[in-house]
Coordinates of C-alpha atoms and ligand atoms in Angstrom, one line a residue:
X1 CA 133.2 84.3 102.0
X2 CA 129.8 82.1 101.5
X3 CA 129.7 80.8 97.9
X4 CA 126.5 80.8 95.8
X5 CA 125.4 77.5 96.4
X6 CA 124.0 77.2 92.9
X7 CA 127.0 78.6 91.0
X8 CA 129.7 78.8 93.5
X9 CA 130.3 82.2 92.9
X10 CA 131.4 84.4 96.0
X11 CA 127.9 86.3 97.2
X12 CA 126.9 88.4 100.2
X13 CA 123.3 87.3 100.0
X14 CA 122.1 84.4 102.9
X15 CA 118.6 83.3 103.9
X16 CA 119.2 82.3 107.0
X17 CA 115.8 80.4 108.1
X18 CA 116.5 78.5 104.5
X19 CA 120.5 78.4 104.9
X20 CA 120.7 78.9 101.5
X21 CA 123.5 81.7 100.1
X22 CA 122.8 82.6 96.3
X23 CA 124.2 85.0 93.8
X24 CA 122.0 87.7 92.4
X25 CA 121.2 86.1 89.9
X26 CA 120.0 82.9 91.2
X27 CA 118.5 84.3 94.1
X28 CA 116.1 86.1 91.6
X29 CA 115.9 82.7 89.8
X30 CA 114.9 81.0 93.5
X31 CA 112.5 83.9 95.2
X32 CA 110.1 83.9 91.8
X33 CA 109.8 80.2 92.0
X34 CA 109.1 81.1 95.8
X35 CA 106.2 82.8 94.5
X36 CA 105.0 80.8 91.5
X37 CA 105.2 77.3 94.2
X38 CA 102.8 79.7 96.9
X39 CA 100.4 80.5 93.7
X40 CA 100.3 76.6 92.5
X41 CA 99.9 75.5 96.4
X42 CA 97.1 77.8 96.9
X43 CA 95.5 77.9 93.8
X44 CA 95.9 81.5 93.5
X45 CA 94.9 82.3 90.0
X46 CA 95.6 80.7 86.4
X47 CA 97.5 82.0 83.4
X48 CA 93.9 82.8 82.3
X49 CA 92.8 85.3 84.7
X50 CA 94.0 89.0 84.5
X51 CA 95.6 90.3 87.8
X52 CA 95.5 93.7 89.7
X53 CA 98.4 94.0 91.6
X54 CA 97.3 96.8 94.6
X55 CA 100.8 98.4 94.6
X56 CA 101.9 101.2 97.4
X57 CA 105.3 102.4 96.0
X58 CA 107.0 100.4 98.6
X59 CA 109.1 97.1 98.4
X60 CA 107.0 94.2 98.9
X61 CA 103.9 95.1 96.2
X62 CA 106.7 96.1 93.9
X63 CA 108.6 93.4 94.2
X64 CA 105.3 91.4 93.9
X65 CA 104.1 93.4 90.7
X66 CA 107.5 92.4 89.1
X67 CA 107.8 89.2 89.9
X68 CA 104.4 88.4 88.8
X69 CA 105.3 90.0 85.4
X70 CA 108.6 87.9 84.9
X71 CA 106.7 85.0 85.7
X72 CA 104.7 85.2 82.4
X73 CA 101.5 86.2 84.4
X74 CA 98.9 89.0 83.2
X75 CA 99.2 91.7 86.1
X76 CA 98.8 95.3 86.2
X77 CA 99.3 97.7 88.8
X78 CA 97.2 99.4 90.7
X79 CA 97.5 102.7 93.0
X80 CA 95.3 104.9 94.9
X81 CA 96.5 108.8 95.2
X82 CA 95.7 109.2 98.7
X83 CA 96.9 112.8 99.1
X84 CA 99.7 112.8 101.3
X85 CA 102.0 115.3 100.2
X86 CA 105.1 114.0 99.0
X87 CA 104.8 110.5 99.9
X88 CA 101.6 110.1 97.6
X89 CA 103.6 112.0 94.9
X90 CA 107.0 109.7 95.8
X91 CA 104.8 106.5 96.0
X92 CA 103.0 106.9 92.4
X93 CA 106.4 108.2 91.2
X94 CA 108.4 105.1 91.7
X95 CA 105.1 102.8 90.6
X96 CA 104.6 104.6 87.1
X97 CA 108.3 103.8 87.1
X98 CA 108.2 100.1 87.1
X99 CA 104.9 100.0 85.1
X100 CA 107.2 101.4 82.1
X101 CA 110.0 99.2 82.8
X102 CA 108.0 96.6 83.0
X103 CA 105.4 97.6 80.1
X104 CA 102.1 97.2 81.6
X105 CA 99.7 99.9 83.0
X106 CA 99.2 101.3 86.2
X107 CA 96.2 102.7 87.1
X108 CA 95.8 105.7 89.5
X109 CA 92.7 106.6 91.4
X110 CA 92.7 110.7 92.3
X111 CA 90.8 109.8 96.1
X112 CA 90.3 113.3 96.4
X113 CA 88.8 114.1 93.2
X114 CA 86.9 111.0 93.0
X115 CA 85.5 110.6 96.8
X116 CA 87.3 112.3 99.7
X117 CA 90.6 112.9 100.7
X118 CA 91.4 111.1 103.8
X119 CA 92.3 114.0 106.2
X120 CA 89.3 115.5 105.1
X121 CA 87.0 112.2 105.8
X122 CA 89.2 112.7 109.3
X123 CA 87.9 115.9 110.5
X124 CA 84.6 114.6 110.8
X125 CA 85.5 110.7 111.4
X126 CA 87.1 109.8 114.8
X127 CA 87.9 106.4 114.2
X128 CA 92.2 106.0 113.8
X129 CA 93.0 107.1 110.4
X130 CA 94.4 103.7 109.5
X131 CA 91.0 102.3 109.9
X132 CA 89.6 105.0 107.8
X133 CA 92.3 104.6 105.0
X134 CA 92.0 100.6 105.0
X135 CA 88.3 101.0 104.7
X136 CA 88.4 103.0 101.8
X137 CA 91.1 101.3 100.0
X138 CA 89.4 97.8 100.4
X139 CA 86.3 99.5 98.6
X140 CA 87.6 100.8 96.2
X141 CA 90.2 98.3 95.2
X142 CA 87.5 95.8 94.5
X143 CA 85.1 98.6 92.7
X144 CA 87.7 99.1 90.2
X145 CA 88.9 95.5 89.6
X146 CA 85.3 95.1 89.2
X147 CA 85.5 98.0 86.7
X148 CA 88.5 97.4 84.8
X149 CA 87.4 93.6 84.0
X150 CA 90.2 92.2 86.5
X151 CA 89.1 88.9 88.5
X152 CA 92.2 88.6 91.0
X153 CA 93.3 91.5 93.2
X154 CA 96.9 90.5 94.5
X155 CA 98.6 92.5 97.2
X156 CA 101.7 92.8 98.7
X157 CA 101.2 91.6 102.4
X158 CA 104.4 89.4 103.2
X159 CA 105.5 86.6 106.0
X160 CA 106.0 89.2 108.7
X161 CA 102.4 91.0 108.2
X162 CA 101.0 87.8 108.1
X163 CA 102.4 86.6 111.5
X164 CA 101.9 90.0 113.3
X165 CA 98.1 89.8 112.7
X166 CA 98.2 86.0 113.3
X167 CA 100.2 86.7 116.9
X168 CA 97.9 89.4 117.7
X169 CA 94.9 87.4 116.6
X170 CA 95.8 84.4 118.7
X171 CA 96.5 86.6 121.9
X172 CA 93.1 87.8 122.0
X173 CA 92.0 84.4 120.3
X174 CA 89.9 86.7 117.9
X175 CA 88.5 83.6 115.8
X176 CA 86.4 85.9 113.5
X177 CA 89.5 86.8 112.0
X178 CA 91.6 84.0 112.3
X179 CA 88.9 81.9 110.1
X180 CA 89.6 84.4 107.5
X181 CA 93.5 84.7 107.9
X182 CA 93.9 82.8 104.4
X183 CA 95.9 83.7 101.4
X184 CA 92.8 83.4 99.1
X185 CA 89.8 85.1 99.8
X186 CA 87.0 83.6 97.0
X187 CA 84.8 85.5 94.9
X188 CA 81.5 85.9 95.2
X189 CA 78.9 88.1 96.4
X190 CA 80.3 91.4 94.9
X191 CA 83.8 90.5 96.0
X192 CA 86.6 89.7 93.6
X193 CA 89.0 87.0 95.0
X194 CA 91.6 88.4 96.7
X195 CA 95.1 86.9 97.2
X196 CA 98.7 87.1 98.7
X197 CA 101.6 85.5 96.8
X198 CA 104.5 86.6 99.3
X199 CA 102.5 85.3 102.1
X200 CA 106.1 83.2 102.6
X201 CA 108.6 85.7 101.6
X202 CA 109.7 87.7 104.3
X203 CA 110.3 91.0 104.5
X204 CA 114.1 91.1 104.0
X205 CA 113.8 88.6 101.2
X206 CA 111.7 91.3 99.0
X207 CA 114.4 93.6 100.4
X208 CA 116.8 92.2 98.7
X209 CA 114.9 91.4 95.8
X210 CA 114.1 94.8 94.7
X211 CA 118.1 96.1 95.6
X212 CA 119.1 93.3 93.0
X213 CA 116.9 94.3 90.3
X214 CA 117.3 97.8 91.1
X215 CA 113.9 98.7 91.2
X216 CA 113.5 101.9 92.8
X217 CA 110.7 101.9 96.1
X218 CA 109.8 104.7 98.7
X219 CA 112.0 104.0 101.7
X220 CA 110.4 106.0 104.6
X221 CA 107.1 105.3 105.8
X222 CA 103.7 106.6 105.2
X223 CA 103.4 109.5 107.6
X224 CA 100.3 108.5 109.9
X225 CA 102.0 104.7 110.2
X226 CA 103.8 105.9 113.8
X227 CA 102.4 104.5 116.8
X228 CA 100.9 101.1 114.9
X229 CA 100.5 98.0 117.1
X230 CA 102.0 95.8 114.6
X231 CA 105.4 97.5 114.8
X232 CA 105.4 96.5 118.2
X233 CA 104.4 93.0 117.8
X234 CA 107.2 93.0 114.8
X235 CA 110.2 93.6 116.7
X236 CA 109.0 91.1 118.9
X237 CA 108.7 88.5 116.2
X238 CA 112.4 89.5 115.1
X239 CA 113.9 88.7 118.5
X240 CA 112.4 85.0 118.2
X241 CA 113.5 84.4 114.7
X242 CA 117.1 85.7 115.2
X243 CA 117.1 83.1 118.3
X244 CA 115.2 80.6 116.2
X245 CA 115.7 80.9 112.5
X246 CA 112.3 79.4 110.9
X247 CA 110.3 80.6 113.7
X248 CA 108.0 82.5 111.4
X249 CA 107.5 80.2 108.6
X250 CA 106.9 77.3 111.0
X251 CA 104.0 79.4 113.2
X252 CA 102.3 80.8 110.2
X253 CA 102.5 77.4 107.8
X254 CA 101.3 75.6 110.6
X255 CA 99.0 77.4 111.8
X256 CA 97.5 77.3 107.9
X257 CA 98.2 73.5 107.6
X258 CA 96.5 72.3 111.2
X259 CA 94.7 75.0 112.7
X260 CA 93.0 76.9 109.7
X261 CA 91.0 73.9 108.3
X262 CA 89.5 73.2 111.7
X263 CA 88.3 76.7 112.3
X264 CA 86.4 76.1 108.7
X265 CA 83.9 73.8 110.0
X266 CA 80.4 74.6 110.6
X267 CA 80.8 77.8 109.0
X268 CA 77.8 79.5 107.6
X269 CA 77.5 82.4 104.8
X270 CA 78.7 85.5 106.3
X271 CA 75.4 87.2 105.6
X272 CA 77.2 89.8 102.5
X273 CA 74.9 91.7 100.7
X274 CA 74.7 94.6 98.6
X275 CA 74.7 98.1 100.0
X276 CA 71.5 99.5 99.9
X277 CA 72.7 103.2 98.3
X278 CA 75.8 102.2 95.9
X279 CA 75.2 98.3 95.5
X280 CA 78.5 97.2 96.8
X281 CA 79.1 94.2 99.4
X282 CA 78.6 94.8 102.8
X283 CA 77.5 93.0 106.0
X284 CA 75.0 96.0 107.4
X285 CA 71.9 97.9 105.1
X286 CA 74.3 100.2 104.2
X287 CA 78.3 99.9 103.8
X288 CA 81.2 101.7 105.1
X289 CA 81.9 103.8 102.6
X290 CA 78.7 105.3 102.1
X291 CA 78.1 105.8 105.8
X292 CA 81.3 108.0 105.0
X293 CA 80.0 109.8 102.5
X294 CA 77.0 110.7 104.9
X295 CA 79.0 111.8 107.3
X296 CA 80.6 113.9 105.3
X297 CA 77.1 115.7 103.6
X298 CA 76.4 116.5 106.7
Ligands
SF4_301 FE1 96.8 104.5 105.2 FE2 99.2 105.4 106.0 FE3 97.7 104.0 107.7 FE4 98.8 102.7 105.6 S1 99.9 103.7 107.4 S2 96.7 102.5 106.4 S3 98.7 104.3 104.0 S4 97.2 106.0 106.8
ZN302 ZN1 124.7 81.5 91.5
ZN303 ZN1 77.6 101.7 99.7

């Protein structure tokens, strides 16, 4: 039996890329100061700045929205009712339960009521309906943290998202996006800054987090998520950690400590400006979202 190596007490919980074993309670005590060492290193945010946490009702942006929380920080949660059945009605569920436990609100946005629901934007949109859901969250996200006086969105995206788009990325050596694969996008130009605190907490590790603090999260998957490439490239990812524990961490940290600066240089302004009918960034005359909205009058 491993012992906590804090405490000594007998646990079942290892980190096996950190060799550390930890009882519950310390391995809460360890995983938030995980997070607060990723905000400090990255600047993230101050005590001063309120926070939007863009929560799905799954493990990772609930694990982020409370440990955020504990940590003395200002965050709120926010959700977006996309209309799918029960896992919209699951996913807003478990979030309005955490806002109580944790006190602080959660905002839901009704995308049907207030825009389009996204199998109706489908029917007349034939890009994959990932692409149409990611577009519309992005938009709306930053409206309303815009709205509700927030400067810092803060999502959920963990260690293994963020080396399945930085794999893929590199394959194809797609250096549009791997100049932006940061975990701080600034401000500026209509955009709040955007950030990812469990950019180095994997998966598992917000797992395990959330079964500790028995915070209830929807277990299944959204229902059009079948058939994404990044599933693929996951499993893949899995088979070289469980060879090589740290394999992750290294390829992602140093791919942000040596490669990301140099892709910085020489960079111009990205050309954002506002959207010609609703105001809102874009990079064409007119943005994505309002292109939608054509589509869908017709
Ligand atoms: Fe939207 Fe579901 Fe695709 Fe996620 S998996 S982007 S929630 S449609
Ligand atoms: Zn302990
Ligand atoms: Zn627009």
């Amino acid at each position: 039996m491993r012992r906590c190596i804090k405490c000594k007490t007998p646990t079942g919980i290892f980190i096996p890329h950190h060799k550390l074993s930890l009882c519950k309670e310390h391995y809460v005590e360890w995983y938030q100061q995980r997070v607060e060492t990723t905000i400090r290193k990255f600047r993230m945010f101050t005590r001063d700045d309120r926070i939007l946490v863009a929560v799905s009702g799954g493990k990772d942006s609930l694990a982020l929205w409370h440990a955020l929380v504990s940590l003395g920080y200002e965050a709120d949660g926010f959700i977006i009712d996309l209309g799918f059945g029960q896992f919209s009605e699951d996913s807003i569920h478990v979030s309005q339960k955490l806002a109580s436990s944790l006190g602080r609100p959660l905002h839901v946005m009704d995308l049907n009521k207030e825009f389009y629901s996204i199998n109706e934007i489908k029917k007349k949109d034939r890009r994959p309906i990932c692409s149409i859901c990611g577009t519309v969250k992005r938009y709306f996200i930053n409206l309303y943290a815009k709205k509700l006086g927030y400067q810092v969105v803060a999502t959920g995206h963990n260690l293994d998202d963020e080396v399945a788009v930085l794999l893929v990325n590199t394959l194809s050596w797609n250096v549009e996006y791997l100049r932006r694969q940061y975990p701080v996008l600034k401000e500026g130009n209509g955009f709040v800054r955007k950030i990812k605190p469990l950019c180095k907490t994997t998966e598992m590790e917000n797992r395990t987090y959330v079964e500790v603090n028995e915070i209830e999260f929807v277990e299944y998957k959204c229902p059009y998520s079948k058939g994404a490439t990044s599933i693929e490239y996951k499993k893949f990812i899995e088979d070289l950690e469980n060879t090589s524990p740290g394999t992750k961490l290294r390829f992602y940290s140093e791919f942000l400590r040596k490669v990301y600066p140099l892709l910085q240089k020489g960079v111009e302004d990205q050309g954002v400006k506002p959207c010609k009918v609703c105001g809102e960034p874009t990079s064409g005359e007119v943005c994505a979202v309002c292109l939608i909205k054509q589509k869908m009058s017709g």
